[in-house]
Structures are given as C-alpha cells and as structure tokens.
Amino acid sequence: MTGVRRDSDVWKVVDLECERQERQIELIASENHTSAEVIAAMGTALTNKYAEGYPGRRYYGGCEHVDTVEDICRDRAKQVFGSERANVQPHSGTQANTAALMALCEPGDRVLGMSLDHGGHLSHGHPKNFSGVFYKFSSYGVEKESELLDMDRVRELAKEVQPKVLLAGASAYSRVIDFAAFAEIAKEVGAHLMVDMAHIAGLVAAGVHPSPVPYAAVSTMTTHKTLRGPRGGMIVCGADWIKQINSTVFPGAQGGPLMHVIAAKAVALGEALQPNFKEYGRAVIENAKVLSETLIERDIRIVSGGTDNHLMLVDVSSKGLNGAEAENALHAVDITTNKNLIPYDQQPPMKASGVRIGTAAITTRGMGVEEMRRLGGWIADVLDAPDDESVRARVLGEVTEVTRAFPIYSAK
Ligand code: DSN
C-alpha cells in the first residue's frame, strides 16, 4: 500500500511543496515540521474507518483497533498536559473552540476574549466566525505603551462585561500569559475560564511555559504548531467538564473523527513525552530570544520589545514598509513569514504594519543560536534594502546554503 504514486498530477505538486519546505526557512509561527513517523501514521488505512462516538461506545462496528489508538492518544494527552481528561477528536483548533464554547455557555451569552487586532484569534469573537455570530463577544487588548496585557485592565473589563466565559490565549502575543491571574478574575466575576493554548501547547508540554490546565475549566489547542503533531485540535479538561465536552465535540460540532489523524496525534504526543522534547522547547525559546535581539540590534522594532515564547511581532513600519511588502521581500529570499497586524495598527489587515515570525519549525530542523544571528542579519539586510538585487542574490545564496545543511526529512 505504501509508496503508491500513480496520479502524477497530484504527486508532482506534493513533491514541489516538499521541496519548497526543504528549501525555505519557515518562520510562520503557527507552522512546524512533524516527524516522518507522524506523517506515516496519517498515510494509513485508518482513514477508512468511521468511528462516531467514543472508545467502547461507537455507532459503527469494527472499531476495536481504532478504539485502542484513541485510548492511547487520550492517555498520552492526559500525561503530557497533566489533565484529568482529554478529547482528541477535534478536527481543528476552531472546532475545539466551538465545542468548548458550546459546553461552557449558551448562544447569546457574553464572552470576553482577546481582540484579534491585538493578537487574539478569529474564533475568539470575529463577527463572521461562529463565535461572533452565536455569542456576545467583548474584547480586551494590550496597553498602548507597553504592548502588554495589563491584568488590572482585564479585571476592570470583566467586571463591566460580566461574561459567562473569560477566554485567554492568543495567536500573536509574544509574552507569558498569566493564567493564574485570569483564573482569579474569572472567579471574581463568576465566569468559566477557557484557555486556547494553540500556539504554546508544545511549550506547555515541554514545561517551558506555565500551564493553563490547573486553572482553566477547559483548555483547547491545535496539535500542529509548537506541539509538532498532525494538523488538528484537542481539548483537555477536568473530570467535571468531560461529559459536556464529549457531547459538544460529537455530535455537537463534528461527525466522524479522523482516526488516521488521531493515530498521528498519538505518535506526536509520544514524542512530546520524550526527554528531548523539553530540550526542543528550551531551544525554541532561546532561538526566538536571540533572533529578536539580533533584529533589535539592527534597529528593527519588536512589539513589546522582545519575546518570552516562540514568536515575535516585527514592526516593519520602522523600515518604511508595510507587512505585505516585508512578507514579499522576505519570500523572495526563501524566508517565509506572514504579514500581521500590530497593536493599534493603522493599516488594514491585508497590508498590516508587521510580520509575525516564529522559531518552532527552524528549531525542529536543528538550527541554533548561530543560525539565528545569521538569520536576523539576513532579515535586516532585506528589510533595509528590499529592492536591492545584489542583497537579494547574496541572501538567497546564504539561505540556500543553510537550509541544505539542515535538511528536514531528506537526510534523516
Ligand atoms: N491561523 C493560525 C495562526 O496562524 O496563528 C491560528 O489558527
């Protein structure tokens, strides 16, 4: 079964994408390179199996083996995150958030989450997302001067809004999130605390970022960012919430689970339990710090002045560019980033004033502080002279040299 490649239309494109990933430096903060074993688990006949329901209580026969793999996955999720319970079926982070909100409150209830413009997420109340359509979202943001969350301000807002759910977590916030403070505020206003730890799940698993699990009623995540698993979602919670969560994931938000992806999540969680995953988490943060310091030394402004986690927001307006221009200039030298709004941005989202960059993927490739210093230099060179052909040719040559020295799959 393995190695069948008859459809050349498709495989040609798959090969191009694999080659692109090997050739480019991947700095998109929400991406990573999974292990070959995670990829192998996804490419199995488990994709054929319908398994609506949960292990031991399915709506289909023949589930004896997929029951076992889902049990392994749930047990590993509980072990990795120190949670009482886990649901490993969500197809994505947004579907995990759908199920969590359905469990924690009713349509029309008030929810307080982080503003998308300040680093939140679409599923935290964007008016066109299910969250903004079905719930009354209000948002907190970062302070204008410090560009940091101010928990006193969050408390004031929570008292004003009186939400049923207080939602913590972000997709573009580079500092440690104080889950204990969020929990205290939630308690004061009688709200449930929900944490979306999609970006930092791998850092939490590695023990290099405080865990929300002891504080939150329900914690959601994606499995493909710092956690380095297959594309998907997951929920961890206490025994008190699992009945509702199991029912809001299936049949609430989804039908049949993707058993091949659950097998791959189990493999990734097994990897996260290995001692070298802690080392990986530490290296991701160290690399991000060195990269941000290198950029700052080259007069590039980093939102909030630096990073505590795997990502940073680079304010490219300090170089007379917008985010889209910077993304394109870096793409031309095989450095992949994404344009991103910075707090209090005056630009529209498709231009933005920043690019978001993260170190999860390049750390997986084995790059370290020496490469971060070179990388920071290349980014600065390109942003200083985005139209200079000679700079572009030199940087592209050096990027190629480094990506060849750090293969993702080909030499492993
Ligand atoms: N879109 C993802 C990100 O890039 O952060 C979050 O789901």
PDB file of C-alpha atoms in Angstrom, residues 28 48 61 68 132 177 183 191 232 247 252 303 312 322 329 357 401-402:
ATOM      1  CA  ILE A  28       5.412  31.212  10.181  1.00  0.00           C
ATOM      2  CA  ASN A  48     -11.153   4.439   6.005  1.00  0.00           C
ATOM      3  CA  GLY A  61     -18.882  -1.970  14.127  1.00  0.00           C
ATOM      4  CA  THR A  68      -7.236   1.240  21.105  1.00  0.00           C
ATOM      5  CA  GLY A 132     -19.000  36.219  16.903  1.00  0.00           C
ATOM      6  CA  ILE A 177       0.208  34.687  29.719  1.00  0.00           C
ATOM      7  CA  ALA A 183      -8.427  32.374  36.819  1.00  0.00           C
ATOM      8  CA  ALA A 191     -17.128  33.259  34.723  1.00  0.00           C
ATOM      9  CA  GLY A 232      -5.778  19.023  14.197  1.00  0.00           C
ATOM     10  CA  SER A 247     -21.077  15.673  23.736  1.00  0.00           C
ATOM     11  CA  GLY A 252     -22.247  18.853  18.760  1.00  0.00           C
ATOM     12  CA  VAL A 303       6.406  44.722  19.534  1.00  0.00           C
ATOM     13  CA  MET A 312       7.675  37.855  17.889  1.00  0.00           C
ATOM     14  CA  ASN A 322       4.117  47.564   5.386  1.00  0.00           C
ATOM     15  CA  ALA A 329      10.629  40.841   0.148  1.00  0.00           C
ATOM     16  CA  ILE A 357       7.845  35.286  12.935  1.00  0.00           C
ATOM     17  CA  GLU A 401      23.476  27.032   1.943  1.00  0.00           C
ATOM     18  CA  VAL A 402      21.940  26.886   5.443  1.00  0.00           C
TER      19      VAL A 402
END
